[in-house]
PDB file of N, CA and C in Angstrom:
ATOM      1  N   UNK A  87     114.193 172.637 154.685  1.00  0.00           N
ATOM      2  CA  UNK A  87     113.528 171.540 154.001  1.00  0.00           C
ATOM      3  C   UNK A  87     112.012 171.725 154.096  1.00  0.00           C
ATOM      4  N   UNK A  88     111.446 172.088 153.191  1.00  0.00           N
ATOM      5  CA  UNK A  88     109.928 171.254 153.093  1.00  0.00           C
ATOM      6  C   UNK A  88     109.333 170.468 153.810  1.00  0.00           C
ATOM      7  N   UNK A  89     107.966 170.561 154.084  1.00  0.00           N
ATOM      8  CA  UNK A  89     107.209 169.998 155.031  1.00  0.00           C
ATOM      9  C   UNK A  89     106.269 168.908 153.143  1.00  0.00           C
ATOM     10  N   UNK A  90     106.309 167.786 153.664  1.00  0.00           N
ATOM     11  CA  UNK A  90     104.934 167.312 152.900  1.00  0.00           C
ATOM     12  C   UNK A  90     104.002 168.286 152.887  1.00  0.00           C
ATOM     13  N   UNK A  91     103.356 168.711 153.687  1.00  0.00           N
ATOM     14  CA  UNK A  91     101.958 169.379 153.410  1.00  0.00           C
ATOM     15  C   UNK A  91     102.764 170.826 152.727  1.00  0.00           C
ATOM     16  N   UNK A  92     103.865 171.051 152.624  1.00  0.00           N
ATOM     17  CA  UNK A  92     104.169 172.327 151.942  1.00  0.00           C
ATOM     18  C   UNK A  92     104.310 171.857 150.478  1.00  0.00           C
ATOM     19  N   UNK A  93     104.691 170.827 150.121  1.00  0.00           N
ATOM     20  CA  UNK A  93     105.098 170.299 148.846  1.00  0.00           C
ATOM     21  C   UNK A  93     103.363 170.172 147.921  1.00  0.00           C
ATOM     22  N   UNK A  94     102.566 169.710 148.915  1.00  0.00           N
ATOM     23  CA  UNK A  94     101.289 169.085 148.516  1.00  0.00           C
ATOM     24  C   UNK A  94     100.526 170.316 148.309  1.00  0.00           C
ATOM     25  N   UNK A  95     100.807 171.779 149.077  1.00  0.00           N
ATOM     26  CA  UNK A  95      99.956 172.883 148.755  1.00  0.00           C
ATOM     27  C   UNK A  95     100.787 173.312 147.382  1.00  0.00           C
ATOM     28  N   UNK A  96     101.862 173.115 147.019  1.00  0.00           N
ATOM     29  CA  UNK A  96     102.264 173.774 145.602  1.00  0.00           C
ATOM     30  C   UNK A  96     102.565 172.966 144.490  1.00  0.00           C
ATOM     31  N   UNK A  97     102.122 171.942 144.644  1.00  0.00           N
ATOM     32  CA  UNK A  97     101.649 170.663 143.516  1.00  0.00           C
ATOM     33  C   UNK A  97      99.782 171.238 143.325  1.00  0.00           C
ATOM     34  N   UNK A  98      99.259 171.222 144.211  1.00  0.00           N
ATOM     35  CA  UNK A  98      97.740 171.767 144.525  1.00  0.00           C
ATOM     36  C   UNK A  98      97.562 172.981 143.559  1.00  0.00           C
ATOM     37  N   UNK A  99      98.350 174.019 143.869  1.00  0.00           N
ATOM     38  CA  UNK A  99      98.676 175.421 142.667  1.00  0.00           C
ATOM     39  C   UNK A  99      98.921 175.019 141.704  1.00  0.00           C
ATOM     40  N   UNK A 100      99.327 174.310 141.417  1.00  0.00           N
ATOM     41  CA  UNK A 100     100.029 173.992 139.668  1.00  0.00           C
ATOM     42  C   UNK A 100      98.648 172.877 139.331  1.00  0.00           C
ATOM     43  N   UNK A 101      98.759 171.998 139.991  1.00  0.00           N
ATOM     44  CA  UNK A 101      98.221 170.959 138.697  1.00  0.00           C
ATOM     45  C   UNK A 101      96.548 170.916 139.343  1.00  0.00           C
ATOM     46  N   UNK A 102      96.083 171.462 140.454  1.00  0.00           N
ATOM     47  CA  UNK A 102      94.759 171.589 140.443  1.00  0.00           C
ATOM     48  C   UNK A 102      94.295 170.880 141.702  1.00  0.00           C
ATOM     49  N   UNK A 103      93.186 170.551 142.231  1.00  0.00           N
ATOM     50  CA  UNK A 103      92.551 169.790 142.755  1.00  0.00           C
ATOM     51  C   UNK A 103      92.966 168.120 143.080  1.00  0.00           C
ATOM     52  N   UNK A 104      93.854 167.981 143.428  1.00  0.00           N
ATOM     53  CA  UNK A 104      94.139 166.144 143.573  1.00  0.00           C
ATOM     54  C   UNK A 104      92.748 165.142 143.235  1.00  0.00           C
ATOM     55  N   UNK A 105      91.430 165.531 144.113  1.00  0.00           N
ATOM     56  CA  UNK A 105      90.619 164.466 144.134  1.00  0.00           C
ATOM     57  C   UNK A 105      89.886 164.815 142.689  1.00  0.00           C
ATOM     58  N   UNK A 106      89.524 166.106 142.432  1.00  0.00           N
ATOM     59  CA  UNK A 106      88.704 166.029 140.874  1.00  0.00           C
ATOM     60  C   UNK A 106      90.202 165.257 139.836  1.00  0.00           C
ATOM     61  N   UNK A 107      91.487 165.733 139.972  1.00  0.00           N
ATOM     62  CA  UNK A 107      92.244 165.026 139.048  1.00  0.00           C
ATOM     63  C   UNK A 107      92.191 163.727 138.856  1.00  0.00           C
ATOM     64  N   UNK A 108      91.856 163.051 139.877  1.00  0.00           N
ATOM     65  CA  UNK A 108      92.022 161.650 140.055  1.00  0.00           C
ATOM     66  C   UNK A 108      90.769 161.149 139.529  1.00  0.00           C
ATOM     67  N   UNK A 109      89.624 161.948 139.700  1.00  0.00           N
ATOM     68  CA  UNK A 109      88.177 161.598 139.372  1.00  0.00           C
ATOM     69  C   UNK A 109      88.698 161.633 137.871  1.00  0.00           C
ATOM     70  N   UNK A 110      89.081 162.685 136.835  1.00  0.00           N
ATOM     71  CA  UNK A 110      89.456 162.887 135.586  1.00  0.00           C
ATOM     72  C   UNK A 110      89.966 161.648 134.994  1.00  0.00           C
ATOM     73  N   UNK A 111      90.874 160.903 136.038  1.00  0.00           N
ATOM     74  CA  UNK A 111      92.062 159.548 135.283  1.00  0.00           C
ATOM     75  C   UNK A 111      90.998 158.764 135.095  1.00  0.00           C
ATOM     76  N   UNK A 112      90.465 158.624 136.421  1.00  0.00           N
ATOM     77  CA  UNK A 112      89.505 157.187 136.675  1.00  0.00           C
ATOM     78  C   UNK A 112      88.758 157.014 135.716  1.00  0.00           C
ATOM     79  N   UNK A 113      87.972 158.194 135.359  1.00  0.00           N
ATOM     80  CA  UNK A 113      86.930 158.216 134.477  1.00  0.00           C
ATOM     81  C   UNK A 113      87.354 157.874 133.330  1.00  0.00           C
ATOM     82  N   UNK A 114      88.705 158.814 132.521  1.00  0.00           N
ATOM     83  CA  UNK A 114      89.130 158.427 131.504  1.00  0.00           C
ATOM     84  C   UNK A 114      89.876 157.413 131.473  1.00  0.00           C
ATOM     85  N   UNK A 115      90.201 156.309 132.198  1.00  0.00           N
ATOM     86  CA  UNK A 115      91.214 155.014 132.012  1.00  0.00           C
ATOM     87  C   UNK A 115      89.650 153.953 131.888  1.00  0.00           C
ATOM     88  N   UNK A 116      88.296 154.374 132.519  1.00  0.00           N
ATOM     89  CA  UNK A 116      87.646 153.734 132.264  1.00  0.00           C
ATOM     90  C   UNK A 116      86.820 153.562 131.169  1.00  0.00           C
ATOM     91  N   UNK A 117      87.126 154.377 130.539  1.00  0.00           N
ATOM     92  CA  UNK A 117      86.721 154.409 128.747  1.00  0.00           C
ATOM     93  C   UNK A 117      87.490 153.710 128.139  1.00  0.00           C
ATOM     94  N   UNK A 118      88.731 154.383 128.374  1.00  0.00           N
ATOM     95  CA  UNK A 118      90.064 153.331 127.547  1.00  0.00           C
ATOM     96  C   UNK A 118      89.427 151.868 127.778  1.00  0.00           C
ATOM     97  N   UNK A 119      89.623 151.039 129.222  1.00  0.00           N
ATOM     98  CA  UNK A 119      89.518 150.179 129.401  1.00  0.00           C
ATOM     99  C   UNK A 119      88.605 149.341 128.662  1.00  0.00           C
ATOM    100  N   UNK A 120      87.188 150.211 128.641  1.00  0.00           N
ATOM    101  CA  UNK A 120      85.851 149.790 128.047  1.00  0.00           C
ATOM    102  C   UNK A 120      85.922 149.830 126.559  1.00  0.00           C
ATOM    103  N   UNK A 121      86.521 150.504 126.121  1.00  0.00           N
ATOM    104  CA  UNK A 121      86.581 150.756 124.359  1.00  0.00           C
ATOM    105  C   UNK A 121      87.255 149.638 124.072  1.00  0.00           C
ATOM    106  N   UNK A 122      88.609 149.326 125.057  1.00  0.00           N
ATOM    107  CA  UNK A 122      89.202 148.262 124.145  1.00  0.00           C
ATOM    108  C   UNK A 122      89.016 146.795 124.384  1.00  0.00           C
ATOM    109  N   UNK A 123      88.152 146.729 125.595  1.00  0.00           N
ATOM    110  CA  UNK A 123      87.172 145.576 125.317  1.00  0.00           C
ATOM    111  C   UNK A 123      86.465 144.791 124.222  1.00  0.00           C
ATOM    112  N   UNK A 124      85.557 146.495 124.740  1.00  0.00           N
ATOM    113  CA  UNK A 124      84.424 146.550 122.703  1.00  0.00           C
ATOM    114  C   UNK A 124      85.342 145.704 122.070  1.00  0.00           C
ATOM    115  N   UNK A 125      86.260 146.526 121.567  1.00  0.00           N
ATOM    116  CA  UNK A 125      87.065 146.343 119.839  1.00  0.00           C
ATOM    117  C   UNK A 125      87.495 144.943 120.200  1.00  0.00           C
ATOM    118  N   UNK A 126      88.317 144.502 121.354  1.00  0.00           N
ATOM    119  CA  UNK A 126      89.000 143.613 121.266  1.00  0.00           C
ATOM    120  C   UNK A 126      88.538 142.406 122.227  1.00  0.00           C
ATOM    121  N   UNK A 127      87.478 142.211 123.194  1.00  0.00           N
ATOM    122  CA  UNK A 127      87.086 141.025 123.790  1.00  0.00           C
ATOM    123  C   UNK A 127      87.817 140.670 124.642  1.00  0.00           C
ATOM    124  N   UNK A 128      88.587 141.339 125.025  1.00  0.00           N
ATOM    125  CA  UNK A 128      90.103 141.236 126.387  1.00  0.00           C
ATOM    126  C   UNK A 128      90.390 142.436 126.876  1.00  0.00           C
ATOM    127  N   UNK A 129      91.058 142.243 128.212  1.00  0.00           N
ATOM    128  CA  UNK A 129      90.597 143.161 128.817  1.00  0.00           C
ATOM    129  C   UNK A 129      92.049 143.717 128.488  1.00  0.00           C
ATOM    130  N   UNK A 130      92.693 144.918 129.156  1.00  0.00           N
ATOM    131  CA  UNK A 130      94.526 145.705 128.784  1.00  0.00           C
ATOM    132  C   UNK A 130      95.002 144.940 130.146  1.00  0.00           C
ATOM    133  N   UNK A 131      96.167 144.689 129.704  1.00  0.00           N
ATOM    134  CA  UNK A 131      97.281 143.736 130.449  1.00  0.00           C
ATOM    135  C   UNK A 131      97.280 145.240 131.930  1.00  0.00           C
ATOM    136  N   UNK A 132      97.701 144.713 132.693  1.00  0.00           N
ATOM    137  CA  UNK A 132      98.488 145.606 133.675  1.00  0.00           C
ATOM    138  C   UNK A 132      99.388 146.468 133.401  1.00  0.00           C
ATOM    139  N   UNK A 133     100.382 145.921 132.772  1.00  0.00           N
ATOM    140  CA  UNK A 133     101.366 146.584 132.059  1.00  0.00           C
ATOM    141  C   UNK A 133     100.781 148.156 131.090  1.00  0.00           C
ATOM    142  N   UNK A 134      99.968 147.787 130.741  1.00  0.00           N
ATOM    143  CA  UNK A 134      99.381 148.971 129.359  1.00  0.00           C
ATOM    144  C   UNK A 134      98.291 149.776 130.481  1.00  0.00           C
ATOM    145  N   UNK A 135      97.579 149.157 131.516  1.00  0.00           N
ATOM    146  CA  UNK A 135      97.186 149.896 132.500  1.00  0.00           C
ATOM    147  C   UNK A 135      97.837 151.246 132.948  1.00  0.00           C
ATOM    148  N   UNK A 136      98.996 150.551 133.535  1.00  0.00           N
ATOM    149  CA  UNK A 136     100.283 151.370 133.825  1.00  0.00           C
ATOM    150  C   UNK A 136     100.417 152.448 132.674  1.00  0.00           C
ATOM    151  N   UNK A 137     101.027 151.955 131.649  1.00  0.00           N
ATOM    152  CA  UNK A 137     101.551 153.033 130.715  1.00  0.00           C
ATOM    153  C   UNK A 137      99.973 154.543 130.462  1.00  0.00           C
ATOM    154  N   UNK A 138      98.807 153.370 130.655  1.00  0.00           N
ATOM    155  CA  UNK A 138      97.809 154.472 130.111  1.00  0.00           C
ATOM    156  C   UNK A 138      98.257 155.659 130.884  1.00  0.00           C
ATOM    157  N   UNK A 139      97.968 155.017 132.548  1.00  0.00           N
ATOM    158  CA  UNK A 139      97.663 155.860 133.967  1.00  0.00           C
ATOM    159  C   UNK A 139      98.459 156.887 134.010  1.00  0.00           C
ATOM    160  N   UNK A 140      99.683 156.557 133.225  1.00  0.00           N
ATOM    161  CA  UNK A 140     101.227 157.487 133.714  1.00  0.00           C
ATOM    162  C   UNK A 140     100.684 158.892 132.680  1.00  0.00           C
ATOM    163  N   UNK A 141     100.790 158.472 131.601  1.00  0.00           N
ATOM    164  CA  UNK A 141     100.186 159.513 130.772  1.00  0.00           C
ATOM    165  C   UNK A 141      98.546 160.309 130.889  1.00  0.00           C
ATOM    166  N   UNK A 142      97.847 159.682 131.339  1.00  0.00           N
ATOM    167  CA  UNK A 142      96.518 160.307 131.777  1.00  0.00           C
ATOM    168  C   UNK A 142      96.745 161.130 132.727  1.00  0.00           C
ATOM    169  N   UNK A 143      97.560 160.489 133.917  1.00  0.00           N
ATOM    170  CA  UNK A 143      97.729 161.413 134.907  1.00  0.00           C
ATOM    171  C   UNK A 143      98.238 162.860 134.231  1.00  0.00           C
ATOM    172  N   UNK A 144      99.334 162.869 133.599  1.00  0.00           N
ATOM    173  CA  UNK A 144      99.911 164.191 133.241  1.00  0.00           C
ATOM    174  C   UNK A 144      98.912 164.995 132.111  1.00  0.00           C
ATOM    175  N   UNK A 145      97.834 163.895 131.375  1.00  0.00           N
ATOM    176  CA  UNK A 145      96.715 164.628 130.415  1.00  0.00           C
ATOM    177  C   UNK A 145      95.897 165.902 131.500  1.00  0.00           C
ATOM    178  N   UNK A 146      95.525 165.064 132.830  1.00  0.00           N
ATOM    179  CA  UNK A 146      94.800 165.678 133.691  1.00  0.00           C
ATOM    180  C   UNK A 146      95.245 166.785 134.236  1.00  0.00           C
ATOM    181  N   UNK A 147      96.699 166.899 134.631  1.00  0.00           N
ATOM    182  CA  UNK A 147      96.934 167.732 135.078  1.00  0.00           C
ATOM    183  C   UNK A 147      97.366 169.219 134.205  1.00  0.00           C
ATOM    184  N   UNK A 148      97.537 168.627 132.976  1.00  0.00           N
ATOM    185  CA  UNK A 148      97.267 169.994 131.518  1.00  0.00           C
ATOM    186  C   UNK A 148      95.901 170.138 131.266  1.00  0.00           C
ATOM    187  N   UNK A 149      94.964 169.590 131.888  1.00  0.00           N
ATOM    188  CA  UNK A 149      93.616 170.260 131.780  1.00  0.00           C
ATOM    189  C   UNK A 149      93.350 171.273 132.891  1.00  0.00           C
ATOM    190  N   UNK A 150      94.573 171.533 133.660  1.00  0.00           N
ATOM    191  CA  UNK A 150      94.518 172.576 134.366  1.00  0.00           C
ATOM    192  C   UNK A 150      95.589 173.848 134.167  1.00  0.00           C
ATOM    193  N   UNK A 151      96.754 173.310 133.837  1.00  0.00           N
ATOM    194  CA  UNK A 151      97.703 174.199 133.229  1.00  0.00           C
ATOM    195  C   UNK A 151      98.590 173.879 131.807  1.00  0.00           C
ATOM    196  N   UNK A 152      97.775 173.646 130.869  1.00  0.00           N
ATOM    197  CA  UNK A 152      98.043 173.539 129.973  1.00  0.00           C
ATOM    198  C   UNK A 152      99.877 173.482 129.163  1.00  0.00           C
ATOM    199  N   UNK A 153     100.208 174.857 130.033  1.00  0.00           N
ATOM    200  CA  UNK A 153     101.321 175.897 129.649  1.00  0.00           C
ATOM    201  C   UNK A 153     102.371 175.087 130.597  1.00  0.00           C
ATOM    202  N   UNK A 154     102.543 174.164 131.474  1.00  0.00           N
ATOM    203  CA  UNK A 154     103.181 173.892 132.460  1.00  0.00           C
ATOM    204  C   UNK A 154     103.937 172.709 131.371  1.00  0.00           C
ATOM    205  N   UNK A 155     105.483 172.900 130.733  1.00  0.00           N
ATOM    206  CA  UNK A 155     106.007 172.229 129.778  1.00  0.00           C
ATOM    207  C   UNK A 155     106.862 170.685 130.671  1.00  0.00           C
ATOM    208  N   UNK A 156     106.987 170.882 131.959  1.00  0.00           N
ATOM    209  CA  UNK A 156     107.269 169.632 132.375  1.00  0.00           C
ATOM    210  C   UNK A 156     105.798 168.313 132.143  1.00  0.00           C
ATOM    211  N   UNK A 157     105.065 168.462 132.011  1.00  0.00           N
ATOM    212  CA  UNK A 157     104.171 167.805 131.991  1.00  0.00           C
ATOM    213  C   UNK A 157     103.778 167.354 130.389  1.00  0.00           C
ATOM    214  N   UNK A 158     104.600 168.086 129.983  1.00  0.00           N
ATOM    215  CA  UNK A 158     104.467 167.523 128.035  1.00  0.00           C
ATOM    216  C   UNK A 158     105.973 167.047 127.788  1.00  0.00           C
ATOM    217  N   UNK A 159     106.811 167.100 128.466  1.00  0.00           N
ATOM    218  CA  UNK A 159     108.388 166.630 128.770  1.00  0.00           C
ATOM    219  C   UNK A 159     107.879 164.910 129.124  1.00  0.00           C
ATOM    220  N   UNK A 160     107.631 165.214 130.419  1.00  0.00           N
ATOM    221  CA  UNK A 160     106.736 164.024 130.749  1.00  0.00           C
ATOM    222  C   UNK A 160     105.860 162.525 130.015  1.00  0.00           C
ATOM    223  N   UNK A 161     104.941 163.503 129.354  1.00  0.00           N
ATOM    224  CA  UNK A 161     104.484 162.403 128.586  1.00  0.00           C
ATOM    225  C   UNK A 161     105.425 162.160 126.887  1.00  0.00           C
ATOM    226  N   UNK A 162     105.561 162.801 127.247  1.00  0.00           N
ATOM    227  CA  UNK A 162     106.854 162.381 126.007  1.00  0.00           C
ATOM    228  C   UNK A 162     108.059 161.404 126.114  1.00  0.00           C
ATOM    229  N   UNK A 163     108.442 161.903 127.369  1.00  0.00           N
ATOM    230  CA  UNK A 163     109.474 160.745 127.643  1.00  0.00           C
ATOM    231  C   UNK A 163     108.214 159.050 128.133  1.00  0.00           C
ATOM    232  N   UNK A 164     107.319 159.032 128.604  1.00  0.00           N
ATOM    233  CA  UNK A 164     106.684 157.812 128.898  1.00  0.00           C
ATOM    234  C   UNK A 164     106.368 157.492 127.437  1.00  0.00           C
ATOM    235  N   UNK A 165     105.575 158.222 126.075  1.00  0.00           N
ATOM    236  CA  UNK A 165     105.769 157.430 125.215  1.00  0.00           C
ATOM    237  C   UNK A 165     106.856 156.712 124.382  1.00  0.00           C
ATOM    238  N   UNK A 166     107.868 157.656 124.589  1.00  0.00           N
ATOM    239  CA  UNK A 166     109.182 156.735 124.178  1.00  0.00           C
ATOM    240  C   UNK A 166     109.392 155.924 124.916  1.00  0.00           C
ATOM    241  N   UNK A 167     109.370 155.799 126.150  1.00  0.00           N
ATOM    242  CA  UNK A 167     109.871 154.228 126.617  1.00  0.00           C
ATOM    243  C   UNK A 167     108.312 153.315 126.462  1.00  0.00           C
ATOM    244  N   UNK A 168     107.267 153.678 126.108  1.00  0.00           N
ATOM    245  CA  UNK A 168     106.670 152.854 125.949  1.00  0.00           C
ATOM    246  C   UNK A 168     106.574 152.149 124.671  1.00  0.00           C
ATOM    247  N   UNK A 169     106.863 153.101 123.636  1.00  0.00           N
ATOM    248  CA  UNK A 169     107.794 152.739 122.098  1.00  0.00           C
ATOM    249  C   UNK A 169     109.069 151.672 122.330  1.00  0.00           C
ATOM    250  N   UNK A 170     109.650 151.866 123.040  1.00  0.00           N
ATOM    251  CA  UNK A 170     110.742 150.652 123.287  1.00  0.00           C
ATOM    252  C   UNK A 170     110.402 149.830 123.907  1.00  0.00           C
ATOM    253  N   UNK A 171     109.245 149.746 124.964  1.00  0.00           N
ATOM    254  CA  UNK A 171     108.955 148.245 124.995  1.00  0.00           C
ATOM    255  C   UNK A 171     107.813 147.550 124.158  1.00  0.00           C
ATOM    256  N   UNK A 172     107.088 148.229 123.441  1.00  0.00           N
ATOM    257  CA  UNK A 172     106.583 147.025 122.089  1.00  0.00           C
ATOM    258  C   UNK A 172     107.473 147.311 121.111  1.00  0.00           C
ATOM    259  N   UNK A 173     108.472 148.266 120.775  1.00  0.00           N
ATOM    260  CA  UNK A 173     109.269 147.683 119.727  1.00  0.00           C
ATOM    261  C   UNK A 173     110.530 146.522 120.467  1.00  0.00           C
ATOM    262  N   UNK A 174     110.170 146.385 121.628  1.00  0.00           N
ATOM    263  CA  UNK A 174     111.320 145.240 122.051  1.00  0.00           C
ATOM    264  C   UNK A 174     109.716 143.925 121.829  1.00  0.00           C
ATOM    265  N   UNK A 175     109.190 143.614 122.465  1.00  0.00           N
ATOM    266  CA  UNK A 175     108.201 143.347 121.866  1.00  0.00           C
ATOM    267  C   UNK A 175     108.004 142.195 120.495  1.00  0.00           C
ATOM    268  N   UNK A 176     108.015 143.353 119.700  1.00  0.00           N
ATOM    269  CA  UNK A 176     107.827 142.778 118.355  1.00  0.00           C
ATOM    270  C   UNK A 176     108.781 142.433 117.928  1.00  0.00           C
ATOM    271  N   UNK A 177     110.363 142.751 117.945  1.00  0.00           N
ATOM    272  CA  UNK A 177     111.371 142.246 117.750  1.00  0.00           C
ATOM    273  C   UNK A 177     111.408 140.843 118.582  1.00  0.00           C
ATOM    274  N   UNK A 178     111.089 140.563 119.806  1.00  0.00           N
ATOM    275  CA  UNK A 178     111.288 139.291 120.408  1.00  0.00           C
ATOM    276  C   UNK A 178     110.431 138.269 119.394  1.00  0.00           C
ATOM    277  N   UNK A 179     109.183 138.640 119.536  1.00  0.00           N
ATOM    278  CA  UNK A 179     108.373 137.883 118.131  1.00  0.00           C
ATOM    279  C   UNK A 179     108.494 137.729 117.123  1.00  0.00           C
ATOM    280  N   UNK A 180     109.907 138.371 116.457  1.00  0.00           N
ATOM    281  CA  UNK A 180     109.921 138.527 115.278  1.00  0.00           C
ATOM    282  C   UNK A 180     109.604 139.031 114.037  1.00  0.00           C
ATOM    283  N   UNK A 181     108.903 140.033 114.421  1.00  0.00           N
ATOM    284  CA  UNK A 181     108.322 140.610 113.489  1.00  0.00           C
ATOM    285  C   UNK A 181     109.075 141.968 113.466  1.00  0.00           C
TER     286      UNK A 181
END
């Protein structure tokens, strides 16, 4: 079995640097955040926080290995379930 710190040095190889990755989300969830202020005068629910973070995270970590196809598996499956919950959503509203 694996040691944590063995798991954490070959996550480290693949997707890069942990603390610059995390610097990468922060930065970019804080644009998101700020843009859709601008446009919209409210701030993103928690919920859409979440959905950004899940997918940023895996943006960040293809800015290091691009080629690494679990990580486009990944955000693929988070936008479909994030597709099913505003199309559950808008169906509850009626529309």
């Amino acid at each position: 079995m694996r040691t944590t710190d063995e798991v954490l040095k070959e996550r480290g190889n693949v997707y890069g640097d942990f603390t610059s990755g995390s610097n990468l989300e922060a930065d970019i969830l804080k644009l998101l955040k700020a843009n859709h202020f601008k446009q919209h005068g409210v701030y993103l629910s928690e919920l859409e926080l979440i959905f950004f973070s899940k997918i940023i995270m895996k943006l960040s970590r293809l800015s290091v290995t691009p080629n690494h196809i679990d990580s486009w598996t990944d955000i693929a499956g988070y936008a479909r379930l994030i597709e099913q919950h505003y199309i559950g959503v808008q169906n509850a509203q009626g529309n």
